Amino acid sequence: MLRLVALCAAGLAFAPAPAGALTWNEIDQADPYSESWSLPETAVSDAGQYAAWIEDGELVVATAPRFEVRRLLPAGGQPALSAIYPSPDGRTLFVVRGKYTGCRGAAACREEAIAAAKGEPPKSDSRQLLTVDVVSGKIELIASSTAVPKPLPFEKSLAFAPDGRAFAYAEGKMLYEFRAGTDGKWQRRALLESDDARHEASVRLSDISYSPDGSRVAFVSHRRAKQSYIAIVELDSLRSRYLKPGIFADTSPTWSRDSKRLAFLREPGNWTMKYRFTPATNVVPWSIMMAELRDDADRVATLWTAQRGPGGALALDRFKGQPLLWTRDDRLIFPWERTGWRALYAVPSSGGPATLLSSDRGEVSAVALNADGTRLLYESNVDDLAGVQLWDLPLDGRKARRLTRNVGIEQIPQFLSSGYVSYLADTAGRRPIRRVVIDSTGREHVLTPTSATAAKYSGVWQQFVQGRSVELKADDGFVSHHIVYQPRTPAPAGGYPVLVTSHGGPRERVMAGQSDYANFAQYAVSRGYLVVDINYRGSVGFGYAFRLAAEAGATGGSEVKDIAAVVRYLHGRADVDSKRIGIVGHSYGGHIVGLALTRLAEEFAAGASLFGVADWIVEMQKDETDYSDGSAPPVFMPLSERTRVDDLAFASSPAANIDRWRAPVLFTMGELDYAGHMESMIDLGYRLLDRGVPVDFYVKPEGKHDVFAETVVLDFFDRTLRR
C-alpha cells in the first residue's frame, strides 16, 4: 500500500517527550544562532581598548582595564539593533537600528512604489544609522531608511578610511561613501558613475579597502562571465580604473604601507572546461600579483605563483579574515596548502620563494595582523584536529606559541590596542559561546552576557551535554573525525536509538557544539537519542586529500565509506541499538542520506533529507542558472565527455539506486528554493512511492533553501525508530 503524508506547519500531533526533556522552543529561544547557525560577532578596533556587541537587540560594551560589561544603547522602546561596525578611530561605533521588512501585499507594494516616486522613504524600512561614542556615550543620527548601507555579510563590502572620518560601501554594482564634513555632518556621495559602460557587466562589488594615506579606495568587481577585476577610485577626482583586467578572478587587494603599491590574488575565473566536480589538480595555478600605482600608467606583474598539484588551486574554504596581509618588514603573508595542509607562508614584496611560517600539521582557518604589522594571531587545529586553538606569531623570527590551552574551541582572534586580544571560546557546546579578552599581562577577561535571555535560559544551557570527538578509519584508509553527543540518562535495555546528522556544503566542518546540528543534537539527546554529527570526506579542516577525495559527490559517492565507518563504530558500542539507526542531512547532506539508505540499506531504519540533493544532473544544471560558482559540464566540453560526466553523476545520485531503498524517509522542502532540490526530491519521492517505500513530505510554501522544521524531523524519527 502506497503511503504519502503531506505535513503542514501547524496542527501536527507529536510523540510525547520523556520527562525532563528540553523542548525545541526552549533551545531555540536560548540560542539566537539556532535558526541559521553562525558565530556571534564582536566589534573591536585595533586603535581602541573595548569590545562591543549586540545582545537582545541592544548595544553592550566592555572597556579596559577591567572590561566590565555595560549597556551603552538600551532599546528604550526603540527598534532592535541589527548591525555594528567599529571605526578605526578607537572610540566610535556605527550601529544600525531597525530593519527593512519589505512590502507585503499588492496594495502595500503599490503604496511604496508611489512613495518612492515622490522621494519618500518606504514605511517598511525603519532603519537608522547611528554613531555612538564609546567613551562619552554621545549618539548621533547619520542616515535613515534607504540611505542606510546594506552591506553583504562576509563580502567585505564596507570599509572605513584610516582616520575614521569616512566609510565606503557597496550596494549591487555601485560604490558609495559617507564622509564627515568640517561641520561634523555626514554626507553621502557616489564614488562610481552609474552610467559608466565599464561597470555595466559588474554583478556585485566586494573587498573594499582604503589606502593607508586615505587618498584611494580599492575594490573587487565581480563580472557576469564569472571573472573579477581589481579597481581603484581616486577620491579627489573620483577617477576610477581597473588593474589589468582579464579572464581571471582577481581578489583580496592589499595595500603597501606607503600606499604606492597594491598586491592581490589571481586565480582562474571563467575557465570554459570547469564544472562543479572538476579535479582541483587540473587547474591553472593561482598567483600573487603586484601593482605599482603611477600617475601615467600602472605597472602590474606577477610576484609569485603556486606550484601545480596540492596547493595549486587557491584553498580559502571557510577561511576567516583577509587572506593576503602586508607586514611592516615588507613581506606578504598568505595561506597555502603546498604540503597538503593549509598553513601560513610569507614572500618578500620584491619577489622570491615562499617561506613556511606556521606548522603544516593542521589547518589554519583564520588570521589577524596587528596595527603595526609585527605580530600575527591565527587559529589552527594543529595538535587538535577535532578542535581549534589560537596561536601567537611574532614576525621577528621567533616561533609561534599556543596562546590558548582551554578545553574546547578558541577562534576568531582580533587585535585591540596595547597588545590586547579578543577571541571566542566554546566549551564543547555545553554553554553559549563566550567572548574573551586577553590583556597585556596575559589575564583573561570573560565578557559575561547580561541580557534577560542569558538569565532566563542559563538553566537550559546547563542541561546541554558535551560533544566528544571520535576518530574513525574507513576501509580505504581515510581517517575522519566525528562528534558524539550521549544522553546523561543510562541506555535503555535495548540500547540508545541513534541519529546520524550530516552537514551540507560539503565544504563545512563539524566541531563539538558548532555545526548546523549542534542544537538539534541537544534536542534529540534530551529525548533519549545518541547523536553522531559527522565530518564526511569533502569536509574542511582535515587536509587537501580529505577535502578533495576522489570519486566523491557526483563522481561516485565515495563518502559512503565514511558512513560505513560510523556504522561499524556504532555496532561496536554495547549501549546502542544497531537496529534503530536513523540519518538526517540537508542540502549536500541529503546526498549523504541517499547514499546511506541505498548503499547501506540494511544498516539504517529511517532517514530525513532536508531540501537535499536527489539528482546530481538537476543539481548541477540549477547551480548554473542561479549564478552560483558550481555548474554543469560546460557546452564547450565534447559531447562524449559531457555524456560520461552526466552518466556518472546520475549513477552517483540517490535517484539511481532506489531499488535498494527500504527505509521510510521524510523530505522537507521550500517552494521558493530555486536550487533545484524541490523538483528532484518530488521526482524521487514519487519513484519511492511507486516501489511501496513509506514517504513523508513537509512542504513550506514560503520556504527557501532552509526548511529544517526540527520538531517535525524528530517526530518523524520518534514514529519510525521508536514504534
XYZ file of C-alpha atoms in Angstrom:
723
model
C 0.000 0.000 0.000
C 1.392 3.378 -1.004
C 1.720 5.955 1.728
C 2.032 9.677 1.105
C 1.869 12.035 4.050
C 1.715 15.781 3.348
C 2.596 17.653 6.523
C 1.745 21.277 7.175
C 3.437 23.723 9.529
C 0.771 23.577 12.211
C -1.674 21.124 13.718
C 0.726 18.171 13.894
C 0.486 15.546 16.624
C 3.899 14.794 18.123
C 5.059 11.891 20.215
C 5.153 12.690 23.950
C 8.573 13.766 25.219
C 10.326 11.951 28.077
C 10.084 13.602 31.494
C 12.547 16.481 31.781
C 13.254 16.626 28.034
C 14.045 20.016 26.559
C 11.535 21.405 24.091
C 12.723 22.799 20.793
C 11.251 26.166 21.737
C 13.454 26.293 24.851
C 16.600 25.532 22.843
C 15.639 27.873 20.010
C 14.978 30.774 22.376
C 18.111 30.062 24.410
C 20.395 30.292 21.380
C 19.912 33.223 18.964
C 22.072 31.406 16.391
C 19.965 28.256 16.170
C 17.895 29.426 13.169
C 20.909 29.681 10.857
C 23.970 28.653 12.817
C 26.763 31.240 12.869
C 29.284 32.675 15.283
C 28.388 35.744 17.333
C 30.160 38.920 16.276
C 32.372 41.089 18.465
C 33.233 44.608 17.281
C 36.743 45.735 18.222
C 39.200 48.299 16.885
C 42.974 47.833 16.877
C 43.134 51.507 17.941
C 40.768 51.040 20.897
C 40.531 49.142 24.150
C 36.955 47.962 24.073
C 34.803 45.122 22.818
C 31.204 45.721 21.736
C 28.362 43.511 20.582
C 24.595 43.312 20.223
C 22.695 41.489 22.948
C 18.908 41.226 22.900
C 18.888 43.969 20.261
C 20.847 46.377 22.486
C 24.430 47.679 22.347
C 26.723 46.226 25.019
C 30.297 47.422 25.598
C 33.198 46.304 27.798
C 36.186 48.663 28.160
C 39.691 48.353 29.572
C 41.157 47.859 32.049
C 38.525 45.836 33.926
C 36.262 45.037 30.949
C 33.092 45.274 32.955
C 30.056 44.816 30.724
C 27.646 47.750 30.424
C 24.702 48.611 28.220
C 25.571 51.663 26.152
C 22.494 51.891 23.946
C 19.430 50.312 25.638
C 16.373 49.735 23.494
C 14.078 52.085 25.418
C 11.127 51.221 23.206
C 13.195 51.723 20.036
C 13.630 49.061 17.314
C 16.370 46.494 17.954
C 19.911 46.959 16.660
C 20.775 44.819 13.639
C 24.410 45.634 12.780
C 27.517 47.148 14.350
C 30.748 48.480 12.782
C 33.808 49.705 14.747
C 35.566 52.843 13.491
C 39.377 52.850 13.327
C 39.434 55.999 15.486
C 39.286 53.702 18.526
C 36.153 55.132 20.165
C 33.294 55.416 17.637
C 30.813 52.697 16.795
C 28.457 52.830 13.832
C 25.263 50.903 14.559
C 22.145 50.155 12.545
C 18.833 50.275 14.400
C 15.643 48.821 12.927
C 15.211 46.720 9.796
C 13.700 46.612 6.334
C 10.796 44.172 6.294
C 9.698 44.741 2.690
C 6.199 45.496 1.499
C 3.643 42.755 1.923
C 0.653 42.534 -0.348
C -0.077 44.182 -3.677
C -1.689 47.270 -2.143
C 1.220 47.935 0.227
C 3.762 47.495 -2.563
C 1.874 49.912 -4.833
C 1.816 52.433 -1.990
C 5.574 52.099 -1.512
C 6.190 52.474 -5.252
C 4.196 55.722 -5.266
C 6.111 56.968 -2.226
C 9.423 56.126 -3.878
C 8.437 58.115 -6.985
C 7.838 61.096 -4.703
C 11.188 60.605 -2.992
C 9.582 59.477 0.240
C 11.017 56.631 2.353
C 9.088 53.327 2.441
C 7.065 52.633 5.565
C 8.536 49.132 5.762
C 12.078 50.488 6.243
C 12.668 51.589 9.850
C 16.476 51.531 9.702
C 18.632 54.259 11.202
C 22.420 54.599 11.043
C 23.802 55.999 14.308
C 27.237 56.817 15.702
C 27.917 56.039 19.347
C 30.937 57.370 21.249
C 32.202 54.510 23.427
C 33.766 56.941 25.936
C 31.126 59.661 26.295
C 28.067 57.720 25.165
C 27.107 60.503 22.729
C 24.712 59.341 19.968
C 24.296 60.962 16.546
C 21.923 60.112 13.675
C 23.751 59.774 10.323
C 21.154 58.404 7.901
C 17.678 56.866 7.748
C 15.704 54.396 5.655
C 17.010 53.734 2.133
C 20.151 55.847 2.736
C 21.413 53.333 5.317
C 24.096 50.980 3.908
C 23.103 47.373 3.292
C 26.474 45.626 3.080
C 26.508 41.909 2.477
C 27.916 39.796 5.300
C 31.239 38.018 4.630
C 31.746 40.076 1.450
C 33.904 42.840 2.990
C 31.529 45.288 1.330
C 32.041 48.104 3.882
C 35.343 49.692 4.898
C 36.496 52.724 6.888
C 39.052 55.358 5.979
C 42.161 55.188 8.208
C 41.118 58.286 10.203
C 37.540 57.050 10.689
C 36.113 60.195 9.057
C 34.687 58.309 6.072
C 33.495 54.857 5.070
C 32.769 53.285 1.699
C 30.250 50.562 0.998
C 28.804 48.608 -1.902
C 25.215 48.160 -2.990
C 24.912 45.977 -6.062
C 27.292 47.343 -8.698
C 27.517 50.807 -7.113
C 30.055 52.163 -4.612
C 29.117 54.927 -2.151
C 30.906 56.887 0.533
C 29.754 58.641 3.690
C 32.179 61.388 4.761
C 32.149 63.756 7.724
C 32.413 67.416 6.727
C 34.216 70.193 8.561
C 30.933 70.957 10.301
C 30.773 67.377 11.610
C 27.795 66.418 9.452
C 27.958 63.290 7.336
C 27.212 63.435 3.611
C 26.771 60.585 1.154
C 28.179 60.559 -2.381
C 28.524 58.038 -5.188
C 32.103 57.013 -5.971
C 31.194 55.472 -9.336
C 29.146 56.846 -12.202
C 26.047 54.726 -12.717
C 26.094 55.243 -16.491
C 29.773 54.298 -16.923
C 29.777 51.487 -19.512
C 32.854 49.911 -17.904
C 30.763 48.933 -14.887
C 27.752 47.619 -16.818
C 28.902 43.975 -16.727
C 29.527 44.126 -12.976
C 27.294 41.922 -10.804
C 28.429 42.978 -7.341
C 31.348 44.600 -5.508
C 33.369 43.326 -2.538
C 36.777 43.539 -0.786
C 36.647 47.306 -0.271
C 39.712 48.908 1.308
C 41.128 52.425 1.707
C 44.807 53.136 1.051
C 46.729 53.922 4.268
C 47.031 57.589 3.218
C 43.259 57.740 2.639
C 43.534 59.002 -0.948
C 42.209 55.928 -2.792
C 39.698 53.114 -2.452
C 40.311 49.660 -3.933
C 37.604 47.073 -4.509
C 36.751 43.895 -6.422
C 34.230 43.990 -9.273
C 32.623 40.583 -9.903
C 31.591 40.220 -13.545
C 28.832 38.403 -15.426
C 31.237 35.948 -17.036
C 32.437 34.928 -13.531
C 35.810 36.624 -13.671
C 36.590 39.555 -11.352
C 38.721 42.701 -11.559
C 40.601 44.897 -9.094
C 39.512 48.532 -9.369
C 40.749 51.781 -7.821
C 38.964 55.093 -7.254
C 40.919 58.320 -6.735
C 38.918 60.114 -4.045
C 39.898 63.653 -5.011
C 38.861 63.351 -8.666
C 36.605 60.237 -8.493
C 38.548 58.840 -11.448
C 38.287 55.042 -11.477
C 40.336 52.421 -13.278
C 40.809 48.641 -13.451
C 44.183 46.995 -12.856
C 44.968 44.838 -15.876
C 41.512 43.227 -16.225
C 41.460 39.856 -17.953
C 39.997 36.386 -17.806
C 40.959 35.717 -14.190
C 39.339 36.056 -10.782
C 41.294 38.813 -9.007
C 40.507 39.269 -5.293
C 41.849 40.403 -1.908
C 43.522 43.753 -2.723
C 46.081 44.644 -0.049
C 47.891 47.993 0.256
C 51.556 48.626 0.952
C 52.136 50.840 3.962
C 53.257 53.759 1.770
C 50.083 53.448 -0.407
C 52.179 53.224 -3.587
C 51.645 49.519 -4.321
C 48.735 47.125 -4.270
C 49.026 43.334 -4.069
C 46.174 40.957 -4.893
C 45.366 37.290 -5.537
C 44.739 35.937 -9.034
C 43.215 32.568 -9.909
C 41.391 31.125 -12.937
C 37.970 32.721 -13.303
C 35.864 31.865 -16.341
C 37.502 28.577 -17.292
C 35.420 27.096 -20.084
C 36.154 23.467 -19.189
C 35.390 23.754 -15.459
C 32.330 22.331 -13.725
C 31.414 21.618 -10.110
C 33.447 18.444 -9.732
C 36.463 19.323 -11.877
C 39.538 17.752 -10.220
C 41.402 20.510 -8.364
C 44.713 19.292 -9.798
C 43.584 20.176 -13.324
C 43.689 23.943 -12.866
C 45.959 26.837 -13.744
C 47.880 27.655 -10.518
C 46.984 30.814 -8.633
C 49.315 33.780 -8.206
C 50.084 36.852 -6.137
C 50.094 39.958 -8.334
C 51.829 43.269 -7.615
C 50.662 46.624 -8.964
C 52.879 49.715 -8.845
C 50.483 52.658 -8.978
C 51.631 55.520 -11.187
C 50.008 58.670 -12.488
C 50.886 57.872 -16.089
C 50.363 54.091 -16.224
C 50.087 51.413 -13.543
C 52.529 48.537 -13.788
C 51.052 45.100 -12.914
C 53.220 41.973 -12.779
C 53.249 38.505 -11.244
C 55.105 38.440 -7.932
C 54.765 34.744 -7.062
C 52.978 31.679 -8.467
C 51.924 28.476 -6.724
C 53.140 25.128 -7.989
C 50.815 22.623 -9.641
C 49.450 19.788 -7.562
C 48.459 20.234 -3.904
C 48.126 23.962 -3.298
C 47.866 24.758 -6.997
C 44.242 25.761 -6.516
C 43.564 28.595 -4.071
C 42.017 26.982 -0.977
C 40.026 29.528 1.052
C 37.039 27.386 2.010
C 35.785 28.584 5.427
C 38.837 30.826 5.843
C 38.052 33.859 8.004
C 39.813 37.187 7.628
C 41.981 38.786 4.967
C 43.947 36.051 3.125
C 46.700 38.445 1.986
C 48.479 40.613 4.578
C 51.314 43.146 4.177
C 53.729 43.244 7.114
C 55.907 46.026 8.466
C 59.073 44.288 7.208
C 57.637 44.348 3.657
C 56.510 40.743 3.330
C 53.204 39.335 2.115
C 51.599 36.614 4.225
C 49.075 34.158 2.793
C 47.602 30.658 3.328
C 48.842 27.843 1.084
C 48.404 24.063 1.226
C 51.524 23.031 -0.634
C 52.223 20.170 1.813
C 48.586 19.059 1.861
C 47.662 21.227 4.860
C 46.686 24.916 4.767
C 49.492 26.772 6.551
C 50.796 30.349 6.548
C 53.639 31.394 4.251
C 55.471 34.646 3.570
C 57.093 36.034 0.433
C 59.071 39.307 0.115
C 57.196 42.079 -1.698
C 60.157 42.251 -4.070
C 59.683 38.583 -5.003
C 61.367 35.307 -4.109
C 60.486 31.894 -2.677
C 57.742 31.399 -0.104
C 58.770 30.633 3.495
C 56.682 28.490 5.849
C 55.631 30.409 8.986
C 53.201 28.085 10.799
C 53.108 24.361 11.389
C 51.792 22.317 8.463
C 50.465 19.532 10.694
C 46.998 21.114 10.707
C 44.839 23.743 9.023
C 44.959 27.499 9.587
C 41.374 28.797 9.417
C 41.706 32.483 10.427
C 44.457 35.089 10.721
C 44.832 38.649 12.015
C 47.733 41.131 11.755
C 48.258 43.809 14.389
C 48.194 47.525 13.506
C 51.949 47.969 13.176
C 52.352 44.775 11.131
C 54.718 42.991 13.517
C 52.586 40.241 15.060
C 50.156 37.599 13.822
C 47.335 35.769 15.527
C 45.866 32.722 13.851
C 43.541 29.843 14.631
C 44.539 26.303 13.773
C 43.775 22.699 14.629
C 47.459 21.737 14.861
C 47.769 19.120 17.647
C 43.943 19.071 17.921
C 42.355 18.122 14.583
C 38.878 17.889 16.092
C 39.037 21.390 17.610
C 40.736 24.735 17.067
C 43.090 26.847 19.190
C 44.761 30.256 18.907
C 48.439 30.799 18.125
C 50.614 33.890 18.551
C 53.371 34.502 15.983
C 55.831 37.410 16.328
C 57.252 38.316 12.912
C 60.812 38.794 14.185
C 61.917 35.206 13.607
C 60.606 33.665 16.819
C 58.417 30.564 16.632
C 54.666 30.578 17.110
C 53.355 29.753 20.578
C 49.974 28.394 21.506
C 48.017 31.258 23.076
C 45.031 29.311 24.441
C 45.017 25.973 26.232
C 41.434 25.703 27.382
C 39.131 22.719 26.998
C 37.050 23.401 23.906
C 37.302 25.693 20.911
C 39.017 29.108 20.709
C 38.632 31.091 17.498
C 38.160 34.427 15.659
C 41.246 36.245 17.009
C 41.179 40.046 16.837
C 43.617 42.718 17.989
C 42.780 45.634 20.242
C 45.346 48.327 21.011
C 48.221 47.887 23.513
C 48.555 44.195 22.666
C 45.096 43.232 23.858
C 43.472 40.272 22.073
C 39.826 39.199 21.802
C 38.506 35.807 20.783
C 35.504 33.490 21.087
C 35.516 30.430 23.342
C 33.206 27.421 23.364
C 33.325 24.514 25.802
C 32.197 21.665 23.576
C 28.668 23.001 23.273
C 27.886 22.954 26.987
C 27.090 26.672 27.243
C 26.857 29.699 24.959
C 29.917 30.852 23.062
C 31.812 33.275 25.310
C 33.645 36.456 24.366
C 37.101 36.659 25.967
C 39.731 39.422 26.070
C 43.379 38.783 26.997
C 45.071 41.908 28.344
C 48.745 42.875 28.088
C 49.563 40.906 31.272
C 48.068 37.711 29.876
C 44.998 37.820 32.107
C 41.760 36.572 30.555
C 38.559 38.598 30.946
C 35.349 36.687 30.177
C 32.717 39.145 28.944
C 29.698 37.685 30.689
C 26.315 38.158 28.962
C 23.971 40.425 30.908
C 20.821 40.037 28.860
C 17.457 38.798 30.052
C 17.883 35.875 27.644
C 21.097 34.792 29.368
C 19.477 34.929 32.794
C 16.331 33.168 31.652
C 17.967 30.280 29.842
C 21.083 29.609 31.920
C 19.310 26.530 33.263
C 18.725 25.249 29.727
C 22.403 25.628 28.858
C 23.396 23.647 31.921
C 21.335 20.721 30.647
C 23.339 20.551 27.417
C 25.765 17.632 27.124
C 29.345 17.895 25.912
C 30.196 16.644 22.460
C 33.059 14.147 22.300
C 35.288 13.602 19.285
C 35.826 10.149 17.812
C 38.385 9.286 15.143
C 37.429 6.531 12.691
C 39.196 4.882 9.768
C 37.404 3.860 6.566
C 38.228 0.726 4.570
C 40.340 2.758 2.143
C 42.443 4.242 4.961
C 40.825 7.681 5.154
C 40.565 8.931 8.740
C 37.520 11.003 9.683
C 36.572 12.893 12.857
C 33.035 12.988 14.229
C 31.253 14.380 17.289
C 29.201 12.137 19.573
C 26.510 13.501 21.897
C 25.386 10.967 24.505
C 22.380 11.296 26.833
C 23.067 11.678 30.544
C 20.460 9.019 31.279
C 21.594 5.384 31.176
C 20.914 3.476 27.973
C 17.613 1.547 27.907
C 17.687 -2.232 27.896
C 17.894 -2.437 24.113
C 20.372 0.422 23.764
C 20.066 4.026 22.624
C 18.358 4.772 19.321
C 20.818 6.713 17.121
C 20.604 9.725 14.828
C 23.462 10.415 12.427
C 23.495 14.061 11.259
C 25.129 15.179 8.017
C 26.048 18.790 7.233
C 25.635 20.485 3.844
C 28.286 22.051 1.661
C 30.265 19.856 1.538
C 32.899 22.493 2.447
C 31.830 22.671 6.092
C 33.296 21.437 9.341
C 31.599 19.935 12.384
C 33.084 20.619 15.831
C 31.726 19.941 19.306
C 28.886 22.380 19.822
C 29.473 24.105 16.491
C 27.566 22.898 13.479
C 24.180 23.249 11.857
C 23.038 20.317 14.013
C 24.574 21.293 17.375
C 21.282 22.495 18.859
C 19.247 19.757 17.192
C 21.670 17.274 18.789
C 20.882 18.663 22.244
C 17.164 18.440 21.432
C 17.456 14.802 20.343
C 19.766 13.835 23.232
C 17.292 15.212 25.773
C 14.718 12.847 24.258
C 16.952 9.795 24.583
C 18.828 9.627 21.268
C 22.565 9.202 20.885
C 23.674 11.599 18.121
C 26.711 11.356 15.819
C 27.455 14.591 13.928
C 29.713 13.526 11.052
C 32.561 15.005 9.011
C 32.489 13.002 5.792
C 35.175 13.365 3.108
C 34.771 16.742 1.453
C 34.648 18.493 4.847
C 37.251 21.177 5.536
C 39.871 21.279 8.266
C 41.384 17.844 7.638
C 43.767 18.475 4.772
C 43.841 18.542 0.992
C 43.399 14.795 0.444
C 40.311 14.576 2.648
C 38.663 17.734 1.281
C 39.218 16.754 -2.362
C 38.855 12.987 -2.063
C 38.441 11.124 -5.322
C 35.068 9.826 -6.514
C 33.026 11.977 -4.122
C 29.678 13.622 -4.824
C 28.619 13.301 -8.452
C 31.748 11.325 -9.328
C 30.973 8.175 -7.348
C 29.666 8.885 -3.847
C 32.800 7.712 -2.033
C 31.521 9.452 1.118
C 29.627 6.225 1.802
C 32.908 4.729 3.053
C 32.966 7.220 5.922
C 29.329 6.443 6.741
C 30.215 2.736 6.834
C 32.998 3.514 9.325
C 30.457 5.295 11.546
C 28.128 2.285 11.347
C 30.955 -0.071 12.404
C 31.692 2.211 15.340
C 28.035 2.111 16.408
C 27.931 -1.677 16.095
C 30.885 -1.808 18.467
C 29.072 0.117 21.208
C 27.217 -2.030 23.722
C 24.889 0.857 24.629
C 23.495 1.306 21.094
C 20.547 -0.398 19.406
C 22.051 -1.018 15.960
C 18.597 -1.835 14.577
C 17.399 1.691 15.284
C 19.807 3.974 13.428
C 18.424 6.967 11.528
C 20.180 9.602 9.435
C 19.307 13.217 8.650
C 21.071 15.664 6.345
C 20.392 18.901 4.496
C 21.369 20.144 1.027
C 24.551 18.214 0.146
C 23.876 16.241 3.313
C 20.722 14.961 1.582
C 23.065 13.239 -0.869
C 24.714 11.585 2.148
C 21.286 10.440 3.389
C 20.589 8.937 -0.037
C 23.899 7.064 -0.001
C 23.133 5.638 3.441
C 19.600 4.491 2.567
C 20.644 2.834 -0.701
C 24.206 1.522 -0.456
C 23.914 0.735 3.276
C 20.198 -0.011 3.236
C 20.420 -2.827 5.772
C 22.041 -0.530 8.357
C 19.563 2.366 8.505
C 15.981 2.164 9.720
C 14.878 5.668 8.640
C 16.158 8.854 7.018
C 15.289 12.519 6.559
C 16.533 14.525 3.571
C 16.080 18.237 4.214
C 15.985 20.189 0.928
C 18.613 17.692 -0.169
C 20.308 16.623 -3.380
C 18.393 13.821 -5.084
C 19.661 14.031 -8.687
C 23.124 15.422 -9.425
C 22.286 16.275 -13.046
C 19.420 18.530 -11.974
C 21.523 19.961 -9.138
C 24.409 20.992 -11.387
C 22.105 22.468 -14.003
C 20.362 24.587 -11.365
C 23.732 25.676 -9.989
C 24.427 27.139 -13.414
C 21.159 29.035 -13.748
C 21.247 30.600 -10.277
C 24.724 32.114 -10.887
C 26.451 30.130 -8.161
C 30.060 29.025 -8.546
C 29.212 25.402 -9.275
C 27.981 24.461 -12.716
C 27.037 21.644 -15.044
C 29.528 20.358 -17.604
C 30.032 23.331 -19.987
C 28.780 23.421 -23.552
C 32.393 23.709 -24.715
C 33.059 20.174 -23.500
C 32.868 17.454 -26.188
C 29.500 15.697 -26.208
C 31.051 12.308 -25.415
C 32.729 13.751 -22.313
C 29.542 15.554 -21.226
C 27.639 12.287 -21.581
C 30.234 10.469 -19.469
C 30.021 13.143 -16.743
C 26.208 13.088 -16.742
C 26.021 9.285 -16.675
C 28.386 9.128 -13.701
C 26.515 11.966 -11.951
C 23.198 10.173 -12.199
C 24.735 6.848 -11.144
C 26.053 8.660 -8.039
C 22.613 10.066 -7.175
C 20.064 8.603 -4.740
C 17.550 8.502 -7.608
C 19.665 5.940 -9.471
C 19.712 3.381 -6.654
C 16.164 3.302 -5.335
C 15.830 -0.425 -5.981
C 17.859 -0.880 -2.760
C 15.886 1.696 -0.728
C 13.731 0.163 2.021
C 13.614 2.585 4.956
C 10.890 5.216 5.451
C 12.011 8.735 4.572
C 10.996 12.328 5.252
C 11.575 15.035 2.634
C 11.388 18.700 3.657
C 11.437 21.441 1.045
C 10.535 25.063 0.400
C 8.600 26.190 -2.651
C 10.923 29.187 -3.023
C 14.052 27.025 -3.113
C 15.441 27.721 -6.569
C 18.482 25.482 -6.184
C 16.706 22.599 -7.938
C 16.174 20.448 -4.895
C 12.383 20.595 -4.817
C 11.893 19.293 -8.366
C 14.313 16.393 -7.987
C 13.070 15.488 -4.487
C 9.456 15.342 -5.676
C 10.547 13.081 -8.526
C 12.470 10.840 -6.121
C 9.513 10.787 -3.728
C 7.145 9.524 -6.417
C 9.631 6.883 -7.523
C 9.863 5.613 -3.949
C 6.088 5.650 -3.550
C 5.782 3.538 -6.678
C 8.028 0.981 -5.002
C 5.995 0.960 -1.781
C 8.525 2.859 0.350
C 6.842 4.980 3.079
C 7.423 8.672 2.238
C 6.543 11.754 4.289
C 6.672 15.249 2.784
C 6.915 18.525 4.678
C 6.424 21.437 2.276
C 6.721 25.048 3.390
C 5.132 27.354 0.770
C 7.218 30.371 1.815
C 10.357 28.313 2.484
C 13.639 28.698 0.655
C 16.821 26.620 0.939
C 16.348 26.405 4.689
C 13.386 24.216 5.677
C 14.611 22.281 8.707
C 11.473 22.000 10.914
C 13.218 20.387 13.886
C 10.062 19.233 15.686
C 8.720 17.645 12.505
C 12.016 15.842 11.921
C 12.286 14.449 15.448
C 8.632 13.439 15.487
C 9.268 11.501 12.259
C 12.125 9.600 13.909
C 10.050 9.013 17.063
C 7.440 7.321 14.850
C 9.875 5.314 12.725
C 12.629 4.368 15.196
C 10.667 4.055 18.430
C 7.421 2.454 17.299
